[in-house]
XYZ file of C-alpha atoms in Angstrom:
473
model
C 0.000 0.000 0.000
C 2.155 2.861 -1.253
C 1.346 6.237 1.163
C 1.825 9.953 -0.620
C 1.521 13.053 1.272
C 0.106 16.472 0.239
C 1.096 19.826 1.689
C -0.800 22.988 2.003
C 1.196 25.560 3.463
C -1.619 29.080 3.756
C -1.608 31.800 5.275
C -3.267 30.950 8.888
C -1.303 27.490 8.951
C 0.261 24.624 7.470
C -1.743 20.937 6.812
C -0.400 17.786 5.883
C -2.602 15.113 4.852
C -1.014 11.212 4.211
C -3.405 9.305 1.319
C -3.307 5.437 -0.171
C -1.876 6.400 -3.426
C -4.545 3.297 -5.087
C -7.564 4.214 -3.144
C -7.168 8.231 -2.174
C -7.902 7.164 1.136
C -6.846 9.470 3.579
C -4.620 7.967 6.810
C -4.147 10.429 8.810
C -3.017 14.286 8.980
C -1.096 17.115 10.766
C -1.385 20.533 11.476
C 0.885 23.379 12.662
C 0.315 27.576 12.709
C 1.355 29.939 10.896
C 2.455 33.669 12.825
C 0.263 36.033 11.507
C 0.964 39.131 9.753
C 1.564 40.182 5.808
C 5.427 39.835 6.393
C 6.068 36.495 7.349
C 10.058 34.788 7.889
C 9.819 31.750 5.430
C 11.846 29.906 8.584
C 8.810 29.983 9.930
C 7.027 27.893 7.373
C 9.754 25.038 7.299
C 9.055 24.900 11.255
C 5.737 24.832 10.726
C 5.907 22.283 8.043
C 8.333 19.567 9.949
C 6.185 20.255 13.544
C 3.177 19.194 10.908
C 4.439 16.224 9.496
C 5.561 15.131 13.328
C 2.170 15.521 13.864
C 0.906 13.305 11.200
C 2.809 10.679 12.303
C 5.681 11.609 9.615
C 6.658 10.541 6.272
C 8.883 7.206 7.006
C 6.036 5.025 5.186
C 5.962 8.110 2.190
C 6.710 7.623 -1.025
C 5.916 10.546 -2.730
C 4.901 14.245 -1.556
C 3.921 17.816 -3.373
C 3.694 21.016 -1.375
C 0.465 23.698 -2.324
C 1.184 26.731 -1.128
C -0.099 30.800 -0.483
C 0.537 32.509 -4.096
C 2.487 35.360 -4.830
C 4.576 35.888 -1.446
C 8.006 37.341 -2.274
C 10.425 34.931 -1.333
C 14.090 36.786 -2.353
C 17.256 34.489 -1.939
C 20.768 36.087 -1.826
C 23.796 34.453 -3.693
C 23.982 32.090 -0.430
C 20.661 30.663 -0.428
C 19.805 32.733 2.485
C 16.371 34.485 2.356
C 17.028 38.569 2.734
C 14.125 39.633 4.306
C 11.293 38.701 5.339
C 8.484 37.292 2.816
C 5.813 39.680 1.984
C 2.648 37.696 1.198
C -0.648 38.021 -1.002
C -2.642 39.965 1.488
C 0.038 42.479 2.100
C -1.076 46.058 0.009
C 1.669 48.299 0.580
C 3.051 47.594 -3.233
C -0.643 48.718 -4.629
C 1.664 51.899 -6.049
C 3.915 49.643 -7.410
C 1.269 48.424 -9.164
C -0.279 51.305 -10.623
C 3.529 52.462 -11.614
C 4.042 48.948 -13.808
C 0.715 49.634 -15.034
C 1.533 53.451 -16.540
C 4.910 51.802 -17.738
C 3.597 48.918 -19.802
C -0.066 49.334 -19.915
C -2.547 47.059 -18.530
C -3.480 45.696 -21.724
C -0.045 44.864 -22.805
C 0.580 43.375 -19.133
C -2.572 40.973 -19.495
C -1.329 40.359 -23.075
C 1.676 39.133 -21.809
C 1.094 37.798 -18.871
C -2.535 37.236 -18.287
C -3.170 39.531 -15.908
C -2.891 42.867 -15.051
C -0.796 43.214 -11.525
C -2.535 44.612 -8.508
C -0.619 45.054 -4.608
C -0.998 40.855 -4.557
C 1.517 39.873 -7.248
C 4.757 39.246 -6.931
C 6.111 41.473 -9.336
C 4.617 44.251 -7.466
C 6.675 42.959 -4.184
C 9.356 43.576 -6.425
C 9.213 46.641 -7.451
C 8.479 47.821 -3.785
C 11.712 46.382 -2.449
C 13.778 48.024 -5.674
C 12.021 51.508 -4.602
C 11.542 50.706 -0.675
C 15.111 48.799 0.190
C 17.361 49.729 -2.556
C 20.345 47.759 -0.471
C 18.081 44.151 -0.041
C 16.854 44.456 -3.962
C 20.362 44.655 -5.045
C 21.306 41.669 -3.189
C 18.417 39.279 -4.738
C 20.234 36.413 -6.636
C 16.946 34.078 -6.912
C 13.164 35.110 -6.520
C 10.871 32.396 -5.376
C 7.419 32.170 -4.110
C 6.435 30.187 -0.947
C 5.940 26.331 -2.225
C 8.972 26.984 -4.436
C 10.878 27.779 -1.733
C 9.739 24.574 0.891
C 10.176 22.284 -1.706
C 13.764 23.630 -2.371
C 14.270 22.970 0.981
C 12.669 19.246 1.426
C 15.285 18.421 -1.526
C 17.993 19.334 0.776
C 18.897 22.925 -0.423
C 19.400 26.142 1.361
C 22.238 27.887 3.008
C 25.546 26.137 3.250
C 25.222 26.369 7.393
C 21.801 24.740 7.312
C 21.478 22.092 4.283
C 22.793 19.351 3.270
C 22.713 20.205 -0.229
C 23.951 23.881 -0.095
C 22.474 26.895 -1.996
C 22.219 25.558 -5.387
C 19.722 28.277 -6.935
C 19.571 26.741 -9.867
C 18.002 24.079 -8.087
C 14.643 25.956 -7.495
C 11.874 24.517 -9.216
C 8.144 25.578 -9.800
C 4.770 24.580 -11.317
C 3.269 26.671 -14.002
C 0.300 27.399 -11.687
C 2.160 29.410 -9.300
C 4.738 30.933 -11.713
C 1.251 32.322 -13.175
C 0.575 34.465 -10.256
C 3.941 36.653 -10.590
C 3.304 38.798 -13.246
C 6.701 37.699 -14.867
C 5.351 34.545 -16.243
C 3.240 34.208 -19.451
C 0.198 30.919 -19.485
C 0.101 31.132 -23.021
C 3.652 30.901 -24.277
C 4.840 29.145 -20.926
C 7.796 31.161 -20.731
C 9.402 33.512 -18.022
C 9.619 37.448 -19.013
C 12.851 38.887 -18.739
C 11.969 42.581 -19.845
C 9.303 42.487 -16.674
C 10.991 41.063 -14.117
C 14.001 43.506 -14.452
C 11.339 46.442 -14.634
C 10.204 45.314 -11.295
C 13.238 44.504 -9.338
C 15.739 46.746 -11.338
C 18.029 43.742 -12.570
C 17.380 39.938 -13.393
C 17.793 36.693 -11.104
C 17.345 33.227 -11.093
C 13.697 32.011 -11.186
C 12.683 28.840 -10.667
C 12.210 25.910 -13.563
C 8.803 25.349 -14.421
C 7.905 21.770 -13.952
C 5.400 19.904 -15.585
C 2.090 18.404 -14.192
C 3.007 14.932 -13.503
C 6.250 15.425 -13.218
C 9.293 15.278 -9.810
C 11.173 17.839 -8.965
C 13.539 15.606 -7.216
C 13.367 14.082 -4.328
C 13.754 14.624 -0.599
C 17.591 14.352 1.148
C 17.362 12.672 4.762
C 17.506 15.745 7.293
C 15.940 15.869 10.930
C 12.268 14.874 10.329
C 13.278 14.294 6.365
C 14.355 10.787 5.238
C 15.742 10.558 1.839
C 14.371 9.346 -1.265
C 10.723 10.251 -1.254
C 9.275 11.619 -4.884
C 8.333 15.715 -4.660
C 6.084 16.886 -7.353
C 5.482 19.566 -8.783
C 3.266 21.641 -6.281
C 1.019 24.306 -6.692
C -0.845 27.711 -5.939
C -3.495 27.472 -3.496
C -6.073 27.638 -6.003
C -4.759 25.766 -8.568
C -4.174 22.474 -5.809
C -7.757 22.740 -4.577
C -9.108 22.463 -8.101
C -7.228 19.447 -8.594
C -8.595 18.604 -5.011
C -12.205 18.960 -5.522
C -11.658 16.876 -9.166
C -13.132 20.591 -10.965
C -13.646 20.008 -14.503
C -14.637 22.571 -17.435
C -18.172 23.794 -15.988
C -17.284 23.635 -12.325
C -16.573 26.818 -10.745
C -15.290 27.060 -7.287
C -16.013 29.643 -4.772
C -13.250 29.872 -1.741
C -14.646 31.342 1.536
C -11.422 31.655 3.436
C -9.419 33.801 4.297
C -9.582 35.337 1.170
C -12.517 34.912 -1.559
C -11.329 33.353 -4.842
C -13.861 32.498 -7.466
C -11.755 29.914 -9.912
C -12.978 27.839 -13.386
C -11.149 25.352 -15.103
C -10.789 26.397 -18.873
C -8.813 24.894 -22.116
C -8.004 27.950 -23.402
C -6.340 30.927 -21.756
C -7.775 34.513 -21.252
C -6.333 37.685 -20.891
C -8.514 40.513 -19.657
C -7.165 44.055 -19.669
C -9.775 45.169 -17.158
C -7.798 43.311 -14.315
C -11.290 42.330 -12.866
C -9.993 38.426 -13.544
C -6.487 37.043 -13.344
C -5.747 34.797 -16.407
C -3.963 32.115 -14.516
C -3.007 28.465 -15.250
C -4.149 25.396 -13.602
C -2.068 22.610 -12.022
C -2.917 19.943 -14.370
C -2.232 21.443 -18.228
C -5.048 23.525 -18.745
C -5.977 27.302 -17.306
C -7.793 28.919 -14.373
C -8.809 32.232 -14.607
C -9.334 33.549 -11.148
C -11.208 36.360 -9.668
C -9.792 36.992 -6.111
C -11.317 39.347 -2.943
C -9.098 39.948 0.022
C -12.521 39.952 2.375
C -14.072 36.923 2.850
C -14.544 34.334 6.518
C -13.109 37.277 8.260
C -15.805 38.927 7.470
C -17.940 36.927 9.330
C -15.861 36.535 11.749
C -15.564 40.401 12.909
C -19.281 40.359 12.720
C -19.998 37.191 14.888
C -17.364 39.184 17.508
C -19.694 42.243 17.335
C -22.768 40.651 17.678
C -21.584 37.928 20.590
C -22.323 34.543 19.045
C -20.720 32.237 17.485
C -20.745 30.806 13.276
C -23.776 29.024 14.029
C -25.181 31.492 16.274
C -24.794 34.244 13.093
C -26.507 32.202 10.919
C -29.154 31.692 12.753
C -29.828 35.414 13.528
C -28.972 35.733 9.355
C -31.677 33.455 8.601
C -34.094 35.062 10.918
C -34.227 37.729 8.724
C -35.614 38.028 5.132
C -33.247 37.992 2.133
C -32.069 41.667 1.084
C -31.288 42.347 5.201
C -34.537 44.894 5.479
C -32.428 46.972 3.195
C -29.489 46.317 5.435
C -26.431 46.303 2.705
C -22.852 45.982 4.052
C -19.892 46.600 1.378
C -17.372 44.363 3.504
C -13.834 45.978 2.545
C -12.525 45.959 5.799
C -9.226 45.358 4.628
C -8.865 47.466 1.603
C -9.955 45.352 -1.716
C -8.640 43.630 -4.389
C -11.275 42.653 -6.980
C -12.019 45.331 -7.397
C -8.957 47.101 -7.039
C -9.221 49.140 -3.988
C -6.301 48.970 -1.487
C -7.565 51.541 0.709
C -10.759 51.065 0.842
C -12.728 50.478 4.369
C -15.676 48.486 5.025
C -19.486 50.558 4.751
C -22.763 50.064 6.008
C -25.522 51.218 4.064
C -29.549 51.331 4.341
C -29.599 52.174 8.134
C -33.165 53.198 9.306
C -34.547 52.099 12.900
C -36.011 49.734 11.582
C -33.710 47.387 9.058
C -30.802 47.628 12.177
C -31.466 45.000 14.057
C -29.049 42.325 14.937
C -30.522 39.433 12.478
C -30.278 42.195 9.640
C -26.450 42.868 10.379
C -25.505 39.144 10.161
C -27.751 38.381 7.037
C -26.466 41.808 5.101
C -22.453 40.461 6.196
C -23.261 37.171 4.578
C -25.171 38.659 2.042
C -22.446 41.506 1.132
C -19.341 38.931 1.200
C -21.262 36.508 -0.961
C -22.806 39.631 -3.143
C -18.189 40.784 -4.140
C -17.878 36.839 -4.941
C -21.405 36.883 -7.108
C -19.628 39.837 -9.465
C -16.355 38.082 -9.384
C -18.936 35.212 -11.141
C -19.792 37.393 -13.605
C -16.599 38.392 -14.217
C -15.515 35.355 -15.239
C -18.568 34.674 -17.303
C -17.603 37.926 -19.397
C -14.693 36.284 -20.355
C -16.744 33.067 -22.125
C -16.828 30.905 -18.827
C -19.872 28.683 -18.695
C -21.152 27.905 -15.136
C -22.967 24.500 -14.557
C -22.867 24.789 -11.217
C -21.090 26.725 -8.165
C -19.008 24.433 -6.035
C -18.668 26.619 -2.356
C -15.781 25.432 -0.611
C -13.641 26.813 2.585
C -14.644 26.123 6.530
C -17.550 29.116 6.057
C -19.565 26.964 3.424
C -20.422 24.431 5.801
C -22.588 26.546 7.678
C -25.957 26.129 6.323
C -26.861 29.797 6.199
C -24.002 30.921 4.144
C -24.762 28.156 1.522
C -28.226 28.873 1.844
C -28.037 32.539 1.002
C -25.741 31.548 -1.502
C -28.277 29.846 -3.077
C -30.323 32.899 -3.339
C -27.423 35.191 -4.380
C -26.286 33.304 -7.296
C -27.533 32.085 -10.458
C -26.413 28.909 -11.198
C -27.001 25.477 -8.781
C -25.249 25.303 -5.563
C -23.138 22.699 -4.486
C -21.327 22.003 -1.109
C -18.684 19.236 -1.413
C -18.100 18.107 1.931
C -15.116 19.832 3.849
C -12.056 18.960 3.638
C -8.382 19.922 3.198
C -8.553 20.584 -0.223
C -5.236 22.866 -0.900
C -3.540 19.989 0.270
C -5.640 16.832 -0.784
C -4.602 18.221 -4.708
C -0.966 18.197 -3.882
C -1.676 14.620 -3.009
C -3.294 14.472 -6.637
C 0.175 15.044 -8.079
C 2.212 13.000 -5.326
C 0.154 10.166 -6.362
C 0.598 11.546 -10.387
C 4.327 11.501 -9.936
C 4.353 8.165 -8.381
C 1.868 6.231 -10.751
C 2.192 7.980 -14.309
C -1.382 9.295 -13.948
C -3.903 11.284 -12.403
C -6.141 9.979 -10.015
C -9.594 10.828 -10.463
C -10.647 11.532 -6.977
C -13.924 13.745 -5.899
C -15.570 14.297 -2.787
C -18.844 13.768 -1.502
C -21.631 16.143 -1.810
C -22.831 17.862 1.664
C -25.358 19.905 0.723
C -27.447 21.375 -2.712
C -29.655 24.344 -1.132
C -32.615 24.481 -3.207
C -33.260 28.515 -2.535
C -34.673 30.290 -5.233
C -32.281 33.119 -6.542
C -33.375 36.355 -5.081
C -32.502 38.782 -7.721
C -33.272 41.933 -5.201
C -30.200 40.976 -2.753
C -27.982 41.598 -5.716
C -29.759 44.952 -7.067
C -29.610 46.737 -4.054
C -25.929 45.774 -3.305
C -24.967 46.943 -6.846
C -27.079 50.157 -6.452
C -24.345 50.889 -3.230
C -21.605 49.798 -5.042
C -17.964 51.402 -4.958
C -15.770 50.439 -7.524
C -12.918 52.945 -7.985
């Protein structure tokens, strides 16, 4: 019974989940946090990822792993291997003028021409060009550039600084998957090749990037360390996104919405897009194909601030959210608490609109937060759909779409059936997709249970009055 292991290293924490590689079977898993922040010491993410496979009973029985990971964090590597400061990740918006100055350089239709997308504060080029403007001394030490799963599964094949691997700082060494190498802005889906030109714009000379390796296809494999033992197959890992597609099986048709920490609304497409509006990110996918990718930076937490305020708990707020009729009395809450991404608003704040005496009550509040977080991921739907993306149904994923409320009211907010696969690790049940790929030649065809299909009607109003609030630049 040959065992593979699949990584997801996020933002909040890092899981590790052991599968039979015949049967997709899962054996048992480990967890470890992550420090919170935007800026983030990668060290911190190798400790987190050894204390998590100690804690699912480790990988002696192994025989093949592959690391998902947060996209876009800035990972920059001096000639030595050693990591020059610390990582800035996704959710981290102080580059949003970096963006806007690549933008007036090269155009945001020639950037989505090129690379697929036009950059916002959450791509890596951005990163860059903030540290060659912000830390002129740390840019001109980069040597390499990698992003987090890169960077892990460097490590897990023995390399890093001379002091602390037993491989040393081979850069060249540093290997990717053409999912995450999507979400840099340096990095073209349809010509699969790295741009030069862009990358030096951003970081004011070139480095080493990682190889891009193909789905289906090891890296390497792991060199015995503490916690480590040699020999074990590492694939190709992937973006967040792009590992729980190949987690929840997603096919052409299936879209995916993410509640986690951020909101990602994600469809699996043969052909890539480009769109110059920079409402969707023309990523590819993890297994050959593309994933274009609308992304909000508000999303559980959200709900989470809201539960706080009101004193209860999840299922306390959606109780109180279903107590009240859909639309929230006219209740409509535009939930940029931190700034926004899609669309592109990095210092935005959060608003409450349609306060009378008598919509504010406390049932209204936690139906118009559901509503309004569900209401951003609805037009990040038709986003996608702009760009020819056919919807046969919505698969809602991440630990909010359990609660029956949310994926009740997401029934009602959009247009197309509802499905809840039942939860699961699904970041890192995809990176044991390609452990197993790696170690049998093919993909396994693994999909989850259903949980739940809410059979609300839509409710077109919830929608119209959200858009008639809405702030958009």
């Amino acid at each position: 019974m040959p065992l593979i292991a699949g990584v997801d290293s996020s933002t909040q924490s890092c899981k590790v989940v052991v599968r039979d590689a015949e049967t997709g079977a899962i054996v048992r898993t480990g967890r470890a946090a992550h420090p919170e922040g935007t800026e983030v010491p990668p060290a911190a993410w190798w400790d987190a990822l050894l204390a998590a496979i100690t804690d699912a009973g480790g990988l002696d029985d192994v025989a093949a792993i592959s690391v998902g990971g947060q996209q876009h964090g800035m990972v920059v590597l001096d000639a030595e291997g050693r990591v020059i400061r610390d990582a800035l990740l996704w959710n981290d918006t102080r580059s949003a003028q970096a963006a806007r100055d690549l933008i007036s350089e090269f155009g945001a239709g020639e950037l989505a021409r090129r690379t697929g997308s036009v950059p916002v504060a959450s791509f890596t080029a951005t990163k860059l060009r903030w540290l060659r403007d912000a830390e002129p001394a740390n840019a001109a030490r980069v040597a390499a550039v990698a992003l987090p799963h890169d960077w892990l599964s460097w490590r897990l094949r023995g390399y890093g600084p001379a002091d602390d691997s037993p491989l040393g700082p081979e850069l060249a060494a540093l290997a990717t998957d053409r999912s995450d190498a999507s979400g840099t802005s340096y990095w073209s889906p349809a010509t699969g090749d790295y741009d030069r030109e862009l990358l030096v714009a951003a970081l004011g000379h070139d480095a080493v990037l990682p190889r891009i390796v193909a789905p289906g296809e090891a890296m390497g494999e792991t060199t015995a360390r503490s916690g480590i033992p040699a020999g074990i197959r590492v694939g190709a890992g992937a973006g967040d996104n792009a590992a729980a597609a190949l987690g929840l099986g997603a096919r052409a048709g299936d879209v995916v919405v993410s509640i986690g920490t951020s909101g990602t609304v994600f469809a699996v497409t043969d052909a890539p897009v480009a769109d110059a509006t920079g409402a969707v990110a023309g990523f590819a996918d993890a297994s050959g194909v593309f994933l274009p990718l609308v992304a909000t930076l508000n999303a559980a937490r959200v709900l989470d601030r809201m539960a706080a305020l009101l004193g209860v708990d999840h299922t306390g707020l959606g109780e109180l959210a279903l107590a009240a009729e859909p639309a929230s009395g006219g209740l409509v809450l535009q939930p940029y608490f931190e700034g926004e991404r899609t669309p592109n608003l990095p210092d935005a704040t959060a608003t409450l609109f349609g306060m009378t005496l008598a919509s504010t009550t406390r049932e209204n509040l936690a139906r118009a937060a559901i509503e309004g977080m569900l209401c951003g991921l609805a037009d990040g739907l038709d986003a996608v759909r702009r760009l020819g993306v056919t919807a046969s149904r919505v698969l809602l994923v991440g630990g909010a779409a359990a609660n029956p409320a949310v994926s009740r009211i997401a029934a009602e907010v959009f247009d197309a059936p509802v499905e809840v696969p039942e939860p699961g690790e699904y970041v890192a049940l995809g990176a044991t997709v390609q452990a197993a790929w790696v170690l049998t030649g093919s993909r396994p065809d693994w999909r989850p249970a259903t949980l739940a299909r809410p059979t609300a009607t839509p409710v077109p109003r919830i929608r119209e009055q959200y858009a008639a609030h809405a702030v958009t630049a």
